[in-house]
PDB file of C-alpha atoms in Angstrom:
ATOM      1  CA  MET I   1      -8.422  16.396   9.329  1.00 48.00           C
ATOM      2  CA  PRO I   2      -9.989  12.510  10.194  1.00 55.00           C
ATOM      3  CA  THR I   3      -7.267   9.630  11.553  1.00 62.00           C
ATOM      4  CA  PRO I   4      -5.677   8.035   8.075  1.00 67.00           C
ATOM      5  CA  ARG I   5      -6.908   4.750   8.226  1.00 77.00           C
ATOM      6  CA  THR I   6      -4.966   1.644   8.605  1.00 89.00           C
ATOM      7  CA  ASP I   7      -5.062  -1.928   9.235  1.00 93.00           C
ATOM      8  CA  LEU I   8      -2.006  -2.435  11.260  1.00 95.00           C
ATOM      9  CA  ALA I   9      -2.881  -2.779  15.264  1.00 95.00           C
ATOM     10  CA  LEU I  10       0.382  -1.191  16.222  1.00 95.00           C
ATOM     11  CA  GLU I  11      -0.179   1.498  14.635  1.00 94.00           C
ATOM     12  CA  ALA I  12      -3.763   2.125  15.820  1.00 93.00           C
ATOM     13  CA  ALA I  13      -2.744   1.460  18.846  1.00 94.00           C
ATOM     14  CA  ALA I  14      -0.119   3.864  19.384  1.00 92.00           C
ATOM     15  CA  SER I  15      -1.990   6.370  21.239  1.00 88.00           C
ATOM     16  CA  ALA I  16      -3.172   3.853  23.435  1.00 89.00           C
ATOM     17  CA  LEU I  17       0.169   2.466  24.337  1.00 89.00           C
ATOM     18  CA  GLN I  18       1.752   5.545  25.190  1.00 87.00           C
ATOM     19  CA  THR I  19      -0.749   6.330  27.485  1.00 86.00           C
ATOM     20  CA  HIS I  20      -0.780   2.940  28.908  1.00 85.00           C
ATOM     21  CA  ALA I  21      -4.738   2.558  28.638  1.00 86.00           C
ATOM     22  CA  GLU I  22      -5.971  -0.459  30.611  1.00 91.00           C
ATOM     23  CA  GLY I  23      -6.488  -3.274  28.451  1.00 94.00           C
ATOM     24  CA  VAL I  24      -3.986  -2.655  25.555  1.00 96.00           C
ATOM     25  CA  GLU I  25      -0.927  -4.914  25.981  1.00 95.00           C
ATOM     26  CA  GLN I  26       2.663  -4.930  24.199  1.00 96.00           C
ATOM     27  CA  ARG I  27       5.851  -6.743  24.166  1.00 96.00           C
ATOM     28  CA  GLN I  28       9.010  -6.981  21.821  1.00 96.00           C
ATOM     29  CA  PHE I  29      10.884 -10.167  20.849  1.00 96.00           C
ATOM     30  CA  LEU I  30      13.166 -11.657  18.545  1.00 96.00           C
ATOM     31  CA  SER I  31      12.584 -14.707  16.244  1.00 95.00           C
ATOM     32  CA  HIS I  32      15.366 -15.593  13.956  1.00 94.00           C
ATOM     33  CA  SER I  33      16.981 -12.036  14.388  1.00 91.00           C
ATOM     34  CA  PHE I  34      13.458 -10.617  13.337  1.00 95.00           C
ATOM     35  CA  GLU I  35      11.796  -8.193  15.135  1.00 95.00           C
ATOM     36  CA  ILE I  36       8.591  -8.973  16.302  1.00 97.00           C
ATOM     37  CA  ASP I  37       6.369  -6.490  17.778  1.00 97.00           C
ATOM     38  CA  GLU I  38       2.870  -7.927  19.966  1.00 97.00           C
ATOM     39  CA  ILE I  39      -0.072  -6.007  20.652  1.00 97.00           C
ATOM     40  CA  ARG I  40      -2.695  -8.005  22.705  1.00 97.00           C
ATOM     41  CA  ILE I  41      -6.227  -6.409  22.898  1.00 97.00           C
ATOM     42  CA  THR I  42      -7.754  -7.646  25.858  1.00 96.00           C
ATOM     43  CA  SER I  43     -11.193  -5.947  26.785  1.00 95.00           C
ATOM     44  CA  PRO I  44     -13.939  -4.654  24.811  1.00 94.00           C
ATOM     45  CA  ALA I  45     -13.727  -1.159  25.846  1.00 94.00           C
ATOM     46  CA  ALA I  46     -10.054  -1.191  24.436  1.00 94.00           C
ATOM     47  CA  ALA I  47     -10.967  -2.866  20.977  1.00 94.00           C
ATOM     48  CA  GLU I  48     -13.588  -0.099  20.727  1.00 93.00           C
ATOM     49  CA  ALA I  49     -11.085   2.840  21.511  1.00 91.00           C
ATOM     50  CA  VAL I  50      -8.422   1.207  19.358  1.00 93.00           C
ATOM     51  CA  GLY I  51     -10.834   0.185  16.659  1.00 92.00           C
ATOM     52  CA  LYS I  52      -9.239  -3.414  16.390  1.00 94.00           C
ATOM     53  CA  PRO I  53     -11.183  -6.934  17.882  1.00 94.00           C
ATOM     54  CA  VAL I  54      -9.984  -8.322  20.877  1.00 95.00           C
ATOM     55  CA  GLY I  55      -7.392 -10.305  20.525  1.00 96.00           C
ATOM     56  CA  ARG I  56      -3.305 -11.104  19.637  1.00 97.00           C
ATOM     57  CA  TYR I  57      -1.420  -9.405  17.224  1.00 98.00           C
ATOM     58  CA  LEU I  58       2.062 -10.131  16.057  1.00 98.00           C
ATOM     59  CA  THR I  59       3.693  -7.222  13.805  1.00 97.00           C
ATOM     60  CA  MET I  60       7.347  -8.619  12.137  1.00 97.00           C
ATOM     61  CA  ASP I  61       9.673  -6.113  10.942  1.00 95.00           C
ATOM     62  CA  VAL I  62      11.015  -7.381   7.685  1.00 94.00           C
ATOM     63  CA  THR I  63      12.613  -4.004   6.529  1.00 90.00           C
ATOM     64  CA  ARG I  64      15.009  -4.493   4.223  1.00 76.00           C
ATOM     65  CA  TRP I  65      14.885  -8.121   4.819  1.00 79.00           C
ATOM     66  CA  ARG I  66      17.095  -8.998   1.437  1.00 73.00           C
ATOM     67  CA  ASP I  67      20.223  -7.273   2.619  1.00 77.00           C
ATOM     68  CA  ARG I  68      20.892  -9.452   5.666  1.00 73.00           C
ATOM     69  CA  GLY I  69      22.820 -12.301   4.048  1.00 77.00           C
ATOM     70  CA  ALA I  70      22.771 -15.392   2.645  1.00 80.00           C
ATOM     71  CA  ASP I  71      20.251 -16.937   4.987  1.00 89.00           C
ATOM     72  CA  ALA I  72      18.216 -14.072   4.808  1.00 92.00           C
ATOM     73  CA  PHE I  73      15.117 -15.650   3.102  1.00 94.00           C
ATOM     74  CA  GLN I  74      15.231 -19.160   5.376  1.00 94.00           C
ATOM     75  CA  ASN I  75      15.277 -16.895   8.516  1.00 94.00           C
ATOM     76  CA  CYS I  76      12.420 -14.929   7.511  1.00 96.00           C
ATOM     77  CA  VAL I  77      10.447 -18.037   6.690  1.00 96.00           C
ATOM     78  CA  ALA I  78      11.204 -19.552   9.898  1.00 96.00           C
ATOM     79  CA  ALA I  79      10.300 -16.316  12.115  1.00 97.00           C
ATOM     80  CA  LEU I  80       7.374 -16.155  10.085  1.00 97.00           C
ATOM     81  CA  GLY I  81       6.281 -20.059  10.596  1.00 97.00           C
ATOM     82  CA  ALA I  82       7.541 -19.659  14.413  1.00 97.00           C
ATOM     83  CA  CYS I  83       4.762 -16.550  14.847  1.00 97.00           C
ATOM     84  CA  LEU I  84       2.091 -18.866  13.037  1.00 97.00           C
ATOM     85  CA  ASP I  85       3.046 -21.678  15.209  1.00 96.00           C
ATOM     86  CA  LEU I  86       2.313 -19.384  18.398  1.00 96.00           C
ATOM     87  CA  LEU I  87      -1.166 -18.031  17.595  1.00 97.00           C
ATOM     88  CA  LEU I  88      -2.019 -21.877  16.223  1.00 96.00           C
ATOM     89  CA  LYS I  89      -1.295 -23.237  19.294  1.00 95.00           C
ATOM     90  CA  ASP I  90      -2.916 -20.062  21.324  1.00 93.00           C
ATOM     91  CA  LYS I  91      -5.872 -20.961  19.331  1.00 92.00           C
ATOM     92  CA  GLN I  92      -5.453 -24.874  19.798  1.00 90.00           C
ATOM     93  CA  THR I  93      -6.191 -25.544  16.473  1.00 88.00           C
ATOM     94  CA  SER I  94      -6.441 -29.183  14.863  1.00 87.00           C
ATOM     95  CA  GLY I  95      -7.911 -30.372  12.053  1.00 92.00           C
ATOM     96  CA  GLU I  96      -7.038 -29.564   8.387  1.00 96.00           C
ATOM     97  CA  ALA I  97      -6.016 -26.252   7.540  1.00 97.00           C
ATOM     98  CA  LEU I  98      -7.644 -23.946   4.803  1.00 98.00           C
ATOM     99  CA  ILE I  99      -5.254 -21.109   3.298  1.00 98.00           C
ATOM    100  CA  VAL I 100      -7.402 -18.456   1.821  1.00 98.00           C
ATOM    101  CA  GLY I 101      -5.936 -15.717  -0.793  1.00 97.00           C
ATOM    102  CA  LEU I 102      -7.827 -12.812  -0.487  1.00 96.00           C
ATOM    103  CA  GLY I 103      -7.610  -9.823  -3.506  1.00 94.00           C
ATOM    104  CA  ASN I 104      -7.085  -9.572  -7.167  1.00 94.00           C
ATOM    105  CA  ARG I 105      -4.056 -10.816  -8.591  1.00 94.00           C
ATOM    106  CA  LEU I 106      -4.541  -8.497 -11.691  1.00 93.00           C
ATOM    107  CA  VAL I 107      -4.015  -5.842  -9.275  1.00 94.00           C
ATOM    108  CA  THR I 108      -0.286  -5.635  -8.203  1.00 94.00           C
ATOM    109  CA  PRO I 109      -0.525  -4.127  -4.614  1.00 94.00           C
ATOM    110  CA  ASP I 110      -3.762  -6.282  -4.288  1.00 95.00           C
ATOM    111  CA  ALA I 111      -2.227  -9.593  -5.495  1.00 96.00           C
ATOM    112  CA  VAL I 112      -0.257 -10.749  -2.218  1.00 97.00           C
ATOM    113  CA  GLY I 113      -2.968 -12.740  -1.300  1.00 97.00           C
ATOM    114  CA  PRO I 114      -3.370 -14.773  -4.349  1.00 97.00           C
ATOM    115  CA  ARG I 115      -0.111 -14.685  -5.084  1.00 97.00           C
ATOM    116  CA  CYS I 116       0.779 -16.768  -1.890  1.00 98.00           C
ATOM    117  CA  THR I 117      -1.246 -19.566  -2.480  1.00 97.00           C
ATOM    118  CA  ASP I 118       1.199 -20.207  -5.412  1.00 97.00           C
ATOM    119  CA  HIS I 119       3.398 -21.116  -2.880  1.00 98.00           C
ATOM    120  CA  VAL I 120       1.769 -23.599  -0.327  1.00 98.00           C
ATOM    121  CA  ILE I 121       1.804 -27.057  -0.606  1.00 97.00           C
ATOM    122  CA  VAL I 122      -1.349 -28.151  -0.930  1.00 97.00           C
ATOM    123  CA  THR I 123      -2.100 -31.872   0.402  1.00 96.00           C
ATOM    124  CA  ARG I 124      -5.508 -32.553   1.430  1.00 96.00           C
ATOM    125  CA  HIS I 125      -5.875 -34.519  -2.004  1.00 94.00           C
ATOM    126  CA  LEU I 126      -2.882 -36.826  -1.345  1.00 93.00           C
ATOM    127  CA  LEU I 127      -3.675 -37.732   2.119  1.00 94.00           C
ATOM    128  CA  ARG I 128      -7.340 -38.752   1.032  1.00 91.00           C
ATOM    129  CA  HIS I 129      -6.085 -40.522  -1.905  1.00 92.00           C
ATOM    130  CA  ASP I 130      -2.981 -42.599  -0.490  1.00 93.00           C
ATOM    131  CA  PRO I 131      -2.876 -41.888   3.351  1.00 90.00           C
ATOM    132  CA  GLU I 132      -0.200 -44.544   4.454  1.00 92.00           C
ATOM    133  CA  GLN I 133       2.079 -42.871   1.390  1.00 90.00           C
ATOM    134  CA  PHE I 134       1.628 -38.965   2.409  1.00 90.00           C
ATOM    135  CA  ALA I 135       0.817 -39.866   6.496  1.00 89.00           C
ATOM    136  CA  GLY I 136       4.070 -37.291   7.585  1.00 90.00           C
ATOM    137  CA  PHE I 137       1.874 -34.095   5.379  1.00 95.00           C
ATOM    138  CA  PHE I 138      -0.104 -31.946   7.863  1.00 96.00           C
ATOM    139  CA  PRO I 139      -3.742 -31.948   5.630  1.00 97.00           C
ATOM    140  CA  VAL I 140      -3.717 -28.297   3.723  1.00 98.00           C
ATOM    141  CA  ALA I 141      -6.551 -27.195   1.335  1.00 98.00           C
ATOM    142  CA  ALA I 142      -5.743 -23.723  -0.779  1.00 97.00           C
ATOM    143  CA  LEU I 143      -8.226 -21.059  -2.074  1.00 97.00           C
ATOM    144  CA  ALA I 144      -7.922 -17.898  -4.030  1.00 95.00           C
ATOM    145  CA  THR I 145     -11.450 -16.270  -4.164  1.00 93.00           C
ATOM    146  CA  GLY I 146     -10.878 -13.860  -6.596  1.00 87.00           C
ATOM    147  CA  VAL I 147     -12.689 -10.223  -6.157  1.00 86.00           C
ATOM    148  CA  LEU I 148     -16.854  -8.958  -6.344  1.00 85.00           C
ATOM    149  CA  ALA I 149     -16.016  -7.180  -9.837  1.00 82.00           C
ATOM    150  CA  ALA I 150     -14.302  -9.890 -11.158  1.00 83.00           C
ATOM    151  CA  THR I 151     -16.748 -13.009  -9.644  1.00 87.00           C
ATOM    152  CA  GLY I 152     -20.028 -11.366  -9.087  1.00 88.00           C
ATOM    153  CA  VAL I 153     -19.476 -13.317  -5.528  1.00 89.00           C
ATOM    154  CA  GLU I 154     -18.405 -12.044  -2.409  1.00 90.00           C
ATOM    155  CA  SER I 155     -15.456 -13.496  -1.024  1.00 90.00           C
ATOM    156  CA  GLY I 156     -17.008 -14.017   2.292  1.00 90.00           C
ATOM    157  CA  GLU I 157     -19.289 -16.031   0.314  1.00 92.00           C
ATOM    158  CA  VAL I 158     -16.708 -18.044  -0.976  1.00 93.00           C
ATOM    159  CA  VAL I 159     -14.749 -19.174   1.604  1.00 95.00           C
ATOM    160  CA  ALA I 160     -18.137 -19.997   3.800  1.00 94.00           C
ATOM    161  CA  ALA I 161     -19.019 -22.123   1.311  1.00 95.00           C
ATOM    162  CA  VAL I 162     -16.112 -24.020   0.636  1.00 96.00           C
ATOM    163  CA  ALA I 163     -15.611 -24.282   4.611  1.00 96.00           C
ATOM    164  CA  GLU I 164     -18.984 -25.555   4.848  1.00 95.00           C
ATOM    165  CA  GLN I 165     -18.265 -28.167   2.334  1.00 95.00           C
ATOM    166  CA  ILE I 166     -14.499 -29.550   3.222  1.00 95.00           C
ATOM    167  CA  ARG I 167     -15.187 -28.404   7.388  1.00 96.00           C
ATOM    168  CA  PRO I 168     -11.282 -27.256   7.825  1.00 97.00           C
ATOM    169  CA  GLY I 169     -10.039 -27.130  11.586  1.00 97.00           C
ATOM    170  CA  PHE I 170      -8.958 -23.640  10.723  1.00 97.00           C
ATOM    171  CA  VAL I 171      -8.648 -21.096   7.897  1.00 97.00           C
ATOM    172  CA  ILE I 172      -5.560 -18.957   7.458  1.00 98.00           C
ATOM    173  CA  ALA I 173      -6.447 -15.736   5.419  1.00 97.00           C
ATOM    174  CA  VAL I 174      -3.901 -13.567   3.601  1.00 97.00           C
ATOM    175  CA  ASP I 175      -4.699 -10.210   2.330  1.00 96.00           C
ATOM    176  CA  ALA I 176      -3.069  -6.874   1.408  1.00 95.00           C
ATOM    177  CA  LEU I 177      -3.472  -3.970   3.997  1.00 95.00           C
ATOM    178  CA  ALA I 178      -3.030  -0.220   4.291  1.00 93.00           C
ATOM    179  CA  ALA I 179      -1.172   1.434   6.540  1.00 94.00           C
ATOM    180  CA  ARG I 180      -0.711   5.258   8.183  1.00 91.00           C
ATOM    181  CA  SER I 181       3.141   5.524   7.632  1.00 91.00           C
ATOM    182  CA  ALA I 182       4.596   5.211   4.392  1.00 90.00           C
ATOM    183  CA  GLN I 183       7.486   3.659   6.146  1.00 92.00           C
ATOM    184  CA  ARG I 184       6.165   0.493   7.086  1.00 94.00           C
ATOM    185  CA  LEU I 185       4.788  -0.192   3.086  1.00 94.00           C
ATOM    186  CA  CYS I 186       6.253  -4.038   2.239  1.00 95.00           C
ATOM    187  CA  ASN I 187       8.410  -3.728   5.238  1.00 95.00           C
ATOM    188  CA  THR I 188       5.913  -4.786   7.700  1.00 96.00           C
ATOM    189  CA  ILE I 189       4.218  -8.468   8.014  1.00 98.00           C
ATOM    190  CA  GLN I 190       0.845  -8.455  10.474  1.00 98.00           C
ATOM    191  CA  LEU I 191       0.021 -11.834  11.520  1.00 98.00           C
ATOM    192  CA  SER I 192      -3.480 -12.110  14.085  1.00 97.00           C
ATOM    193  CA  ASP I 193      -5.877 -14.667  15.404  1.00 97.00           C
ATOM    194  CA  THR I 194      -8.955 -12.028  14.954  1.00 95.00           C
ATOM    195  CA  GLY I 195      -9.716 -12.856  11.449  1.00 95.00           C
ATOM    196  CA  ILE I 196     -10.079 -10.070   8.700  1.00 92.00           C
ATOM    197  CA  VAL I 197     -12.519  -7.867   7.042  1.00 84.00           C
ATOM    198  CA  PRO I 198     -11.170  -7.776   3.381  1.00 75.00           C
ATOM    199  CA  GLY I 199     -10.967  -4.456   2.033  1.00 59.00           C
ATOM    200  CA  SER I 200     -11.491  -2.627   5.101  1.00 54.00           C
ATOM    201  CA  GLY I 201      -8.253  -0.900   4.601  1.00 49.00           C
ATOM    202  CA  VAL I 202      -9.017   1.198   1.392  1.00 51.00           C
ATOM    203  CA  GLY I 203     -12.636   1.806   2.436  1.00 52.00           C
ATOM    204  CA  ASN I 204     -14.097  -1.139   0.882  1.00 54.00           C
ATOM    205  CA  ALA I 205     -15.319  -3.333   3.647  1.00 54.00           C
ATOM    206  CA  ARG I 206     -16.694  -6.352   2.607  1.00 63.00           C
ATOM    207  CA  ALA I 207     -18.024  -9.145   5.003  1.00 78.00           C
ATOM    208  CA  ALA I 208     -15.930 -10.056   7.747  1.00 87.00           C
ATOM    209  CA  LEU I 209     -13.981 -13.675   7.956  1.00 94.00           C
ATOM    210  CA  ASN I 210     -13.740 -14.337  11.653  1.00 94.00           C
ATOM    211  CA  GLU I 211     -14.570 -17.550  14.136  1.00 94.00           C
ATOM    212  CA  ARG I 212     -18.068 -16.418  14.300  1.00 93.00           C
ATOM    213  CA  THR I 213     -18.985 -16.060  10.573  1.00 93.00           C
ATOM    214  CA  LEU I 214     -17.580 -19.592   9.506  1.00 95.00           C
ATOM    215  CA  GLY I 215     -17.661 -21.498  12.776  1.00 94.00           C
ATOM    216  CA  VAL I 216     -13.426 -22.235  13.028  1.00 96.00           C
ATOM    217  CA  PRO I 217     -10.330 -20.062  14.321  1.00 96.00           C
ATOM    218  CA  VAL I 218      -9.525 -17.739  11.532  1.00 97.00           C
ATOM    219  CA  LEU I 219      -5.665 -16.337  11.401  1.00 97.00           C
ATOM    220  CA  ALA I 220      -5.186 -13.111   9.194  1.00 97.00           C
ATOM    221  CA  VAL I 221      -1.509 -12.498   7.667  1.00 98.00           C
ATOM    222  CA  GLY I 222      -1.425  -9.454   5.835  1.00 96.00           C
ATOM    223  CA  VAL I 223       1.253  -6.712   4.322  1.00 96.00           C
ATOM    224  CA  PRO I 224       1.043  -3.178   3.955  1.00 96.00           C
ATOM    225  CA  THR I 225       0.938  -2.011   0.256  1.00 96.00           C
ATOM    226  CA  VAL I 226      -0.535   1.228  -0.063  1.00 95.00           C
ATOM    227  CA  VAL I 227      -1.043   4.299   2.024  1.00 92.00           C
ATOM    228  CA  ASP I 228      -3.916   7.055   1.897  1.00 85.00           C
ATOM    229  CA  GLY I 229      -2.404   9.797   0.088  1.00 80.00           C
ATOM    230  CA  GLY I 230      -3.994  12.494   2.740  1.00 74.00           C
ATOM    231  CA  SER I 231      -1.958  10.862   5.365  1.00 74.00           C
ATOM    232  CA  ILE I 232       1.239  11.309   3.587  1.00 74.00           C
ATOM    233  CA  THR I 233       0.656  15.181   2.469  1.00 72.00           C
ATOM    234  CA  GLY I 234      -2.139  16.513   5.131  1.00 73.00           C
ATOM    235  CA  ASP I 235      -3.839  17.181   2.364  1.00 73.00           C
ATOM    236  CA  GLU I 236      -7.601  15.573   2.771  1.00 75.00           C
ATOM    237  CA  SER I 237      -8.060  16.404  -0.851  1.00 68.00           C
ATOM    238  CA  LEU I 238      -6.136  13.346  -1.224  1.00 73.00           C
ATOM    239  CA  ASN I 239      -7.870  11.177   1.232  1.00 76.00           C
ATOM    240  CA  GLY I 240      -8.717   7.958  -1.048  1.00 74.00           C
ATOM    241  CA  MET I 241      -5.878   8.345  -3.113  1.00 79.00           C
ATOM    242  CA  PHE I 242      -3.734   5.274  -2.314  1.00 85.00           C
ATOM    243  CA  VAL I 243       0.109   5.034  -2.774  1.00 88.00           C
ATOM    244  CA  THR I 244       1.914   2.350  -3.200  1.00 92.00           C
ATOM    245  CA  PRO I 245       6.078   1.805  -3.950  1.00 90.00           C
ATOM    246  CA  LYS I 246       7.249   1.896  -7.263  1.00 91.00           C
ATOM    247  CA  ASP I 247       8.817  -1.195  -7.432  1.00 93.00           C
ATOM    248  CA  VAL I 248       5.632  -3.142  -5.366  1.00 95.00           C
ATOM    249  CA  ASP I 249       5.440  -5.783  -8.521  1.00 95.00           C
ATOM    250  CA  ALA I 250       8.917  -7.074  -6.918  1.00 94.00           C
ATOM    251  CA  LEU I 251       8.276  -6.684  -3.244  1.00 94.00           C
ATOM    252  CA  VAL I 252       4.685  -8.223  -3.728  1.00 96.00           C
ATOM    253  CA  GLY I 253       5.870 -11.167  -5.264  1.00 96.00           C
ATOM    254  CA  ASP I 254       8.790 -11.683  -2.685  1.00 95.00           C
ATOM    255  CA  LEU I 255       6.161 -11.367   0.049  1.00 96.00           C
ATOM    256  CA  ALA I 256       3.806 -13.843  -1.029  1.00 97.00           C
ATOM    257  CA  LYS I 257       6.535 -16.119  -1.352  1.00 97.00           C
ATOM    258  CA  VAL I 258       7.770 -15.493   2.314  1.00 97.00           C
ATOM    259  CA  ILE I 259       4.523 -15.655   3.445  1.00 98.00           C
ATOM    260  CA  GLY I 260       3.162 -18.552   1.257  1.00 98.00           C
ATOM    261  CA  TYR I 261       6.407 -20.496   2.642  1.00 98.00           C
ATOM    262  CA  GLY I 262       6.434 -19.361   6.017  1.00 98.00           C
ATOM    263  CA  ILE I 263       2.821 -21.153   6.180  1.00 98.00           C
ATOM    264  CA  ASN I 264       4.504 -24.216   5.046  1.00 98.00           C
ATOM    265  CA  ALA I 265       6.839 -23.772   7.834  1.00 98.00           C
ATOM    266  CA  ALA I 266       4.348 -23.817  10.221  1.00 97.00           C
ATOM    267  CA  LEU I 267       2.430 -26.830   8.989  1.00 97.00           C
ATOM    268  CA  GLN I 268       4.890 -29.037   7.590  1.00 97.00           C
ATOM    269  CA  LYS I 269       6.603 -29.381  10.212  1.00 91.00           C
ATOM    270  CA  ASP I 270      10.737 -29.684  10.074  1.00 88.00           C
ATOM    271  CA  MET I 271      10.373 -29.269   6.295  1.00 95.00           C
ATOM    272  CA  THR I 272      13.261 -27.507   4.817  1.00 95.00           C
ATOM    273  CA  VAL I 273      12.847 -24.381   2.444  1.00 95.00           C
ATOM    274  CA  GLY I 274      14.889 -26.527   0.036  1.00 95.00           C
ATOM    275  CA  GLU I 275      12.216 -29.394   0.458  1.00 96.00           C
ATOM    276  CA  MET I 276       9.528 -26.890   0.235  1.00 97.00           C
ATOM    277  CA  GLU I 277      11.252 -25.762  -3.424  1.00 95.00           C
ATOM    278  CA  PHE I 278      11.180 -29.316  -4.308  1.00 95.00           C
ATOM    279  CA  TYR I 279       7.425 -30.110  -3.930  1.00 93.00           C
ATOM    280  CA  LEU I 280       6.080 -26.568  -5.437  1.00 94.00           C
ATOM    281  CA  GLY I 281       8.426 -27.637  -8.334  1.00 80.00           C
TER     282      GLY I 281
END
C-alpha cells in the first residue's frame, strides 16, 4: 500500500526520528502551556528521505484547547504568536508583511486560509496615508487568493504579481493541510520557514510559494483538515477520498481566528486580544 500522504513534517519524519537518521533533529518545548514539537531538517539527503524541504517546522498541539479554561484562547494566540516570532527572527525578516490566505472560502475544509485573513489587522494603507498617526503599527497587507477553478488564475501567479507590486519584506501563507492520522485533524497547527505548495496534501499540487519563487522569506501556517480515507481503513480503493470532522465548520472558524490573531500577536507587538477585537470591529 502506498505511504499515505501528509503535509505534516512531524508525521513525515517519524521513521527518520525513530532510527535517529542524520540530518533530522527534534526538540519539544512549552509555550503558554501549549506543547510544541520542533523538527529541523538540516541536509538535502534528509530532506529527500523525509520528503520535506530543508528547514524548521514547529507543530503546535491544540487538542481540546477550548477546554483549557477562560484564558485558553488568549494563551493559544500567544503561543502561536511566539512560534511565528521564533521563525521570523531566525529568518531575520524586515520590511512589510504580506499575509496570504490560500484555499476556497466556499469549501469548508479548504477555507482556513481565506477565513484567517478576516482576522488579520491590515495596516499598510494606514501607515502610508498617515505615518505619524499609525507609527506604532507594523505594516501589514492581506490577500485571499481564491482558487484556480473560480478565478482562472493560479494562486502562485496572484501572490507573485502582488509581491512584485508591493515588494513585502516577507510573506506568511496560511492554508489547509492533509494529515496521515485522523487524530491530528483540526488538533494541530504547523508552522514552517520553508514556504508551501498549495494543494499538495490532496494530490493537487500547484506552483510553490517559497523564497526561491517570490524572492523573500515565506513562512507557512497550516491546519490539517482532511485525511485520506485509505490511510484510515487500509483500503486502497479509498485512496483519494478525503475524510474531515463532522463539526469542521466550527473548527475551521475557530482555528482561522486563532491563526489570524496569532499573526497579529507576532507582528503588532504588545497588542492584547481585546485590542485586536476592537480594531477588527
